[in-house]
Short mmCIF file of C-alpha atoms and ligand atoms in Angstrom, two decimals:
data_model
loop_
_atom_site.label_atom_id
_atom_site.label_comp_id
_atom_site.label_asym_id
_atom_site.label_seq_id
_atom_site.Cartn_x
_atom_site.Cartn_y
_atom_site.Cartn_z
CA MET A 511 104.62 118.29 101.36
CA ILE A 512 103.61 120.60 103.83
CA THR A 513 100.27 122.25 104.30
CA PRO A 514 100.97 125.28 106.51
CA THR A 515 98.20 126.07 108.99
CA GLU A 516 97.55 128.17 111.59
CA PRO A 517 97.83 127.00 115.32
CA ASP A 518 94.30 126.79 117.07
CA GLU A 519 94.34 128.45 120.03
CA ALA A 520 95.43 125.98 122.04
CA THR A 521 98.37 124.92 120.38
CA ALA A 522 99.13 128.38 120.47
CA ALA A 523 98.91 128.73 124.20
CA PHE A 524 100.90 125.42 124.31
CA ILE A 525 103.56 126.75 122.55
CA ALA A 526 103.44 130.28 124.31
CA GLY A 527 103.82 128.16 128.13
CA MET A 528 106.17 125.60 127.04
CA PRO A 529 109.82 125.49 128.85
CA LYS A 530 111.93 127.03 126.65
CA ALA A 531 116.30 127.10 125.99
CA GLU A 532 117.33 129.79 124.05
CA LEU A 533 120.63 129.01 122.11
CA HIS A 534 121.12 131.52 119.51
CA VAL A 535 120.82 135.19 120.03
CA HIS A 536 123.10 138.06 119.45
CA LEU A 537 123.20 140.49 122.58
CA GLU A 538 124.01 143.13 120.53
CA GLY A 539 121.03 142.12 118.48
CA THR A 540 118.33 142.31 121.10
CA LEU A 541 118.70 146.39 121.23
CA GLU A 542 115.26 147.88 120.77
CA PRO A 543 114.83 151.13 118.44
CA VAL A 544 113.41 152.79 122.11
CA GLN A 545 116.64 151.75 124.04
CA ARG A 546 118.55 152.82 121.27
CA LEU A 547 117.75 156.35 121.63
CA GLU A 548 117.70 156.25 125.84
CA PHE A 549 121.13 155.02 125.34
CA ALA A 550 121.80 157.77 122.57
CA GLN A 551 120.35 160.13 124.90
CA ARG A 552 122.43 159.73 127.84
CA ASN A 553 125.36 159.29 126.02
CA ALA A 554 125.31 162.15 123.95
CA VAL A 555 125.51 160.39 121.25
CA ALA A 556 124.28 161.55 117.88
CA LEU A 557 122.04 159.27 115.80
CA PRO A 558 121.60 160.25 111.51
CA GLU A 559 118.54 161.88 111.00
CA ASN A 560 117.23 159.45 108.96
CA ASP A 561 117.85 156.37 109.38
CA VAL A 562 115.43 154.01 108.36
CA ALA A 563 117.07 150.51 107.56
CA VAL A 564 116.00 147.93 104.70
CA TYR A 565 118.10 144.96 104.91
CA THR A 566 117.18 141.50 102.41
CA ASP A 567 120.52 139.53 102.92
CA LEU A 568 123.18 139.01 105.81
CA THR A 569 125.57 141.95 104.35
CA SER A 570 123.09 144.78 104.24
CA PHE A 571 121.56 143.67 107.57
CA LEU A 572 125.08 143.70 109.03
CA ALA A 573 125.40 147.44 107.33
CA SER A 574 122.76 148.66 109.92
CA TYR A 575 123.52 146.31 113.07
CA TYR A 576 126.86 147.12 113.70
CA PRO A 577 126.84 151.27 113.40
CA ASN A 578 123.90 151.25 116.01
CA MET A 579 126.65 150.17 118.21
CA ALA A 580 128.02 153.33 118.91
CA VAL A 581 125.32 153.67 121.62
CA LEU A 582 126.63 151.09 123.82
CA GLN A 583 129.22 152.93 125.98
CA THR A 584 128.87 152.12 129.32
CA GLU A 585 128.94 149.03 131.69
CA ARG A 586 125.66 150.21 132.59
CA ASP A 587 124.21 150.46 128.52
CA PHE A 588 125.96 146.71 128.26
CA PHE A 589 123.78 145.78 131.32
CA ASP A 590 120.77 147.26 130.82
CA LEU A 591 121.11 145.52 127.00
CA ALA A 592 121.03 141.94 128.71
CA TYR A 593 119.20 142.26 131.59
CA ALA A 594 115.93 143.66 128.97
CA TYR A 595 116.53 140.69 127.13
CA LEU A 596 116.86 138.23 130.33
CA THR A 597 113.52 139.88 131.45
CA LYS A 598 111.78 139.18 128.06
CA ALA A 599 112.88 136.00 127.91
CA THR A 600 111.97 135.19 130.97
CA ALA A 601 108.09 136.20 130.03
CA GLN A 602 108.72 133.89 126.93
CA GLY A 603 109.30 131.04 128.74
CA VAL A 604 112.86 130.81 128.27
CA ARG A 605 114.19 128.52 131.38
CA HIS A 606 118.06 128.97 130.29
CA THR A 607 119.48 130.86 127.38
CA GLU A 608 123.26 131.19 125.70
CA MET A 609 123.69 134.41 124.50
CA PHE A 610 126.22 135.71 122.04
CA PHE A 611 128.23 138.74 122.41
CA ASP A 612 130.65 140.43 119.60
CA PRO A 613 133.76 141.88 121.84
CA GLN A 614 135.49 143.06 118.43
CA ALA A 615 132.27 145.26 117.93
CA HIS A 616 133.50 147.37 120.42
CA THR A 617 136.93 146.91 121.34
CA SER A 618 137.68 148.08 117.59
CA ARG A 619 135.84 151.69 118.66
CA GLY A 620 137.76 151.62 121.95
CA ILE A 621 135.82 149.99 124.30
CA PRO A 622 137.46 147.76 126.72
CA PHE A 623 136.74 144.51 126.80
CA SER A 624 136.19 144.37 130.39
CA THR A 625 133.01 146.91 129.86
CA VAL A 626 131.38 144.68 128.02
CA ILE A 627 132.23 141.45 130.16
CA THR A 628 131.33 143.08 133.09
CA GLY A 629 128.07 144.53 132.26
CA TYR A 630 126.97 141.62 130.71
CA HIS A 631 128.01 139.31 133.48
CA ASP A 632 126.29 141.22 135.86
CA ALA A 633 123.05 141.49 134.44
CA VAL A 634 123.32 137.33 133.89
CA VAL A 635 123.96 137.23 138.13
CA ARG A 636 120.81 139.97 138.58
CA ALA A 637 118.44 137.91 136.48
CA GLU A 638 119.69 134.32 137.51
CA PHE A 639 118.91 135.67 140.77
CA GLU A 640 115.94 137.47 140.45
CA PHE A 641 114.16 135.50 137.78
CA ASP A 642 113.35 131.66 137.30
CA ILE A 643 115.87 131.63 134.45
CA SER A 644 120.02 130.62 133.92
CA ALA A 645 122.05 132.10 131.30
CA GLN A 646 125.70 131.70 129.83
CA LEU A 647 127.84 133.82 127.36
CA ILE A 648 129.41 132.85 124.33
CA LEU A 649 131.75 134.69 123.04
CA CYS A 650 131.85 135.14 119.04
CA PHE A 651 134.53 136.36 117.16
CA LEU A 652 134.14 138.64 113.74
CA ARG A 653 134.99 136.26 111.15
CA ASP A 654 135.37 138.94 108.79
CA HIS A 655 138.25 140.80 111.31
CA SER A 656 141.73 138.65 110.56
CA ALA A 657 142.84 136.06 112.56
CA GLU A 658 145.19 137.58 114.52
CA SER A 659 142.44 139.92 115.62
CA ALA A 660 140.36 136.43 117.17
CA MET A 661 143.28 135.12 118.65
CA ASP A 662 144.31 138.77 120.55
CA THR A 663 140.50 138.59 121.44
CA LEU A 664 140.49 135.00 122.72
CA ALA A 665 143.75 135.81 124.74
CA GLU A 666 142.21 138.72 126.70
CA SER A 667 139.07 136.42 126.91
CA LEU A 668 141.26 134.20 129.11
CA SER A 669 140.81 136.86 132.40
CA TYR A 670 137.29 135.67 132.08
CA ARG A 671 137.52 132.14 131.20
CA HIS A 672 134.84 131.43 134.03
CA TRP A 673 132.40 133.60 132.89
CA ILE A 674 132.15 132.55 129.38
CA VAL A 675 131.25 129.13 128.28
CA GLY A 676 132.18 128.50 124.78
CA VAL A 677 133.10 130.50 121.51
CA GLY A 678 131.32 131.26 118.18
CA LEU A 679 131.63 132.81 114.94
CA ASP A 680 129.55 135.69 112.80
CA SER A 681 129.36 138.74 110.91
CA ASP A 682 129.95 138.65 106.83
CA GLU A 683 130.67 134.69 105.78
CA ARG A 684 131.65 135.41 102.08
CA GLY A 685 134.91 135.10 102.01
CA ASN A 686 135.37 133.72 105.77
CA PRO A 687 135.48 130.16 105.81
CA PRO A 688 135.72 128.13 108.97
CA SER A 689 139.19 127.08 108.06
CA LYS A 690 140.34 130.88 108.42
CA PHE A 691 139.97 129.92 112.15
CA ALA A 692 140.98 127.17 112.43
CA ALA A 693 144.47 127.59 114.68
CA VAL A 694 141.66 130.16 116.95
CA PHE A 695 139.46 127.46 117.23
CA ALA A 696 142.07 124.86 118.25
CA ARG A 697 143.58 127.33 121.33
CA ALA A 698 139.77 127.78 122.32
CA ARG A 699 139.40 124.27 122.75
CA ALA A 700 142.39 123.70 124.09
CA GLU A 701 141.30 126.31 127.01
CA GLY A 702 138.42 124.31 127.87
CA TYR A 703 135.88 126.21 125.69
CA LEU A 704 132.91 124.62 123.78
CA LEU A 705 132.78 125.24 120.15
CA THR A 706 130.25 126.76 117.95
CA MET A 707 129.90 128.83 114.71
CA HIS A 708 127.93 130.67 112.26
CA CYS A 709 127.06 128.81 108.48
CA ASP A 710 124.72 131.37 107.43
CA VAL A 711 121.89 130.03 105.16
CA ASP A 712 122.18 130.33 101.29
CA GLN A 713 125.96 131.87 101.96
CA PRO A 714 128.55 130.99 98.66
CA ASN A 715 129.90 127.45 99.60
CA SER A 716 127.82 127.29 102.51
CA ILE A 717 128.05 123.10 102.49
CA GLU A 718 131.91 123.33 102.15
CA HIS A 719 131.99 125.83 105.54
CA ILE A 720 129.66 123.24 107.29
CA ARG A 721 132.12 120.38 106.14
CA GLN A 722 135.00 122.15 107.13
CA ALA A 723 132.72 123.28 111.08
CA ILE A 724 132.33 119.75 111.72
CA GLU A 725 135.08 117.62 110.00
CA ASP A 726 138.02 120.15 110.09
CA ILE A 727 137.28 122.43 113.73
CA GLY A 728 135.28 119.76 115.63
CA VAL A 729 132.24 121.86 116.68
CA ASP A 730 130.00 120.92 119.09
CA ARG A 731 127.51 123.52 117.15
CA ILE A 732 126.29 124.93 114.06
CA ASP A 733 124.34 128.66 114.43
CA HIS A 734 121.94 127.99 111.32
CA GLY A 735 123.73 125.50 109.39
CA THR A 736 120.49 124.26 107.25
CA ASN A 737 122.00 123.78 104.06
CA ILE A 738 123.44 120.45 105.36
CA LEU A 739 120.93 119.27 103.37
CA GLU A 740 122.72 119.24 100.63
CA ASP A 741 125.01 116.54 101.77
CA PRO A 742 123.39 113.49 103.09
CA ARG A 743 126.71 112.27 104.27
CA LEU A 744 127.17 115.29 106.56
CA VAL A 745 123.17 114.99 107.47
CA ALA A 746 123.75 111.55 109.27
CA LEU A 747 127.64 112.64 110.33
CA ALA A 748 125.75 115.90 112.60
CA ARG A 749 122.70 113.35 113.28
CA ASP A 750 124.90 110.30 114.52
CA ARG A 751 127.68 112.56 116.83
CA GLY A 752 124.65 114.71 117.96
CA ILE A 753 125.77 118.05 117.02
CA GLY A 754 122.82 120.35 117.00
CA LEU A 755 121.72 123.07 114.69
CA THR A 756 120.58 126.47 115.75
CA SER A 757 117.96 127.73 113.41
CA CYS A 758 115.96 130.87 113.64
CA PRO A 759 112.90 130.80 110.89
CA LEU A 760 112.07 134.93 111.40
CA SER A 761 116.09 135.79 110.82
CA ASN A 762 116.09 133.24 108.23
CA ALA A 763 113.32 134.97 106.18
CA VAL A 764 114.74 138.27 106.30
CA VAL A 765 118.17 137.50 104.87
CA SER A 766 117.17 134.80 102.70
CA ASP A 767 113.95 133.32 100.59
CA GLY A 768 111.78 131.97 102.90
CA GLY A 769 112.40 131.32 106.82
CA LYS A 770 113.50 127.54 105.90
CA ALA A 771 110.78 126.11 107.26
CA PRO A 772 110.74 122.59 105.70
CA GLU A 773 114.39 122.73 105.80
CA ILE A 774 113.72 122.33 109.42
CA VAL A 775 110.89 119.83 109.53
CA GLU A 776 113.17 118.06 107.41
CA LEU A 777 115.93 117.80 109.51
CA LEU A 778 114.18 117.45 112.64
CA ARG A 779 112.41 114.04 111.41
CA ALA A 780 115.74 113.32 110.26
CA GLY A 781 116.67 113.18 113.83
CA VAL A 782 119.21 115.83 113.78
CA LYS A 783 119.18 117.71 117.11
CA ILE A 784 117.93 120.74 115.42
CA THR A 785 116.42 124.21 117.93
CA VAL A 786 114.52 127.18 117.05
CA ASN A 787 115.92 130.62 118.14
CA SER A 788 115.28 134.32 117.87
CA ASP A 789 118.73 135.52 116.34
CA ASP A 790 118.24 139.46 117.03
CA PRO A 791 115.04 140.11 117.89
CA PRO A 792 114.10 143.55 117.23
CA TYR A 793 115.89 142.89 113.58
CA PHE A 794 113.83 139.80 112.26
CA GLY A 795 110.44 140.91 114.06
CA GLY A 796 110.37 138.46 117.14
CA TYR A 797 111.70 136.50 120.58
CA LEU A 798 111.63 132.97 120.53
CA THR A 799 108.07 132.25 121.26
CA GLU A 800 107.29 134.69 117.72
CA ASN A 801 109.90 132.17 115.57
CA LEU A 802 107.97 128.85 117.15
CA LEU A 803 104.95 130.44 116.40
CA ALA A 804 105.99 131.28 112.49
CA LEU A 805 107.27 128.00 112.15
CA ALA A 806 103.76 126.38 113.62
CA ALA A 807 101.38 129.17 110.87
CA THR A 808 103.87 127.71 107.74
CA THR A 809 104.45 123.76 109.00
CA ASP A 810 102.44 121.01 110.03
CA LEU A 811 104.48 120.01 112.80
CA THR A 812 102.75 118.16 115.37
CA ARG A 813 102.41 119.27 119.24
CA ASP A 814 104.87 116.88 119.77
CA GLU A 815 107.43 118.12 117.18
CA PHE A 816 107.45 121.39 119.28
CA VAL A 817 107.58 119.11 122.46
CA ARG A 818 111.07 117.59 120.74
CA LEU A 819 112.22 121.14 118.93
CA GLN A 820 112.30 122.45 122.71
CA ARG A 821 113.79 118.89 123.78
CA ASN A 822 116.80 119.18 121.32
CA ALA A 823 117.16 122.68 122.77
CA PHE A 824 118.22 121.49 126.47
CA GLU A 825 119.61 118.03 125.28
CA ILE A 826 122.32 120.18 123.17
CA SER A 827 122.71 122.89 125.65
CA TRP A 828 126.03 123.77 127.75
CA ILE A 829 124.99 122.93 130.70
CA SER A 830 125.42 120.28 133.34
CA ALA A 831 123.56 116.90 132.81
CA VAL A 832 121.95 117.61 136.31
CA ASP A 833 120.61 120.85 134.83
CA ARG A 834 119.39 119.86 131.76
CA ASP A 835 117.30 116.54 133.39
CA ALA A 836 115.69 118.88 135.73
CA HIS A 837 114.61 121.37 132.49
CA LEU A 838 113.82 118.10 130.65
CA ALA A 839 111.93 116.88 133.92
CA ARG A 840 109.77 119.96 133.97
CA LEU A 841 109.27 120.39 130.18
CA ASP A 842 107.46 116.54 130.49
CA ALA A 843 105.56 117.96 134.00
CA TYR A 844 104.13 120.44 131.67
CA VAL A 845 103.57 118.41 128.50
CA ALA A 846 101.61 116.00 130.79
CA GLY A 847 99.40 118.99 132.69
CA TRP A 848 98.19 119.67 129.34
CA ALA A 849 97.21 116.08 128.55
CA ARG A 850 95.16 115.81 131.53
N1 HPA B 1959 124.89 135.63 111.04
C1 HPA B 1959 126.01 136.62 110.78
N2 HPA B 1959 126.10 137.18 111.97
C2 HPA B 1959 125.52 137.89 112.66
C3 HPA B 1959 123.77 137.45 112.93
C4 HPA B 1959 124.06 135.93 111.88
O1 HPA B 1959 122.65 135.84 112.49
N3 HPA B 1959 123.52 137.96 113.69
C5 HPA B 1959 124.10 138.77 114.45
N4 HPA B 1959 125.45 139.00 113.97
ZN1 ZN B 1960 123.10 134.77 114.49
#
């Protein structure tokens, strides 16, 4: 039985100041309304008169998400978008981030892959130089496009292999199981990419999709994936193999019944490497700290458990063992500083 408690001021400050890693954020999903206006103006893209969107599930969210990307046209737009996110993330104590991008959402409207990846990569290089943050890019395939389109996108990505750490799978899950992309993910693995994929919350066949991701595809991580609790065998498998789950409470609260807070607590306490992330911050009402505070307000998670969530994030991140250990040592030093 979980007793919701608003975090006291000290706990909120502790959470806000913690060194963090974010592993589930969509760069296209960081587009703030003011940026959208700014990019629309400078690119002379007309915006609809009245476009206040209401969404209550994944499909209706995506229906307003993709049209907004029309304002992203030039390398500078992609640079500015990623640089703005990295600036905000740094201000929230994020020390390492792995960011999704959706090339097909741009190539399908005539924007070259090179424009997208060069803008994003330049922002990573600039932010790493200017801020105390490291950042990596994860290429996501759109699962409601064909496997052939994903394979073509994978082939195109290989010229930029050294700028991309892994591949993921996002967009509308209904009728688009992991198995549709088995060959694409096998090729990605052979090319040296790390593998993750969305298993969104409360989808038709969620648990079968999670099983396919783990047993048939052999993913390193799953994005969302809290429905894994429906099958204790898969929970044990994820725990034993150290397969991380990247959950997003504020996003889940919009697209499903509740923010999956009880599920996150249960999985954390079962020893699964679950983490908290922001998904598409302006669309769902908050960046990483707001997601953690929302979890603090709706669960009885202790400070030690919030530290555990961040340890998990560094542990399942796709960085070198040396960098990971440096991040963990910094987290330990932060906790020790508070205990004094
Ligand atoms: N799920 C699927 N597709 C997405 C998401 C998500 O959480 N965010 C952006 N595209
Ligand atoms: Zn997502």
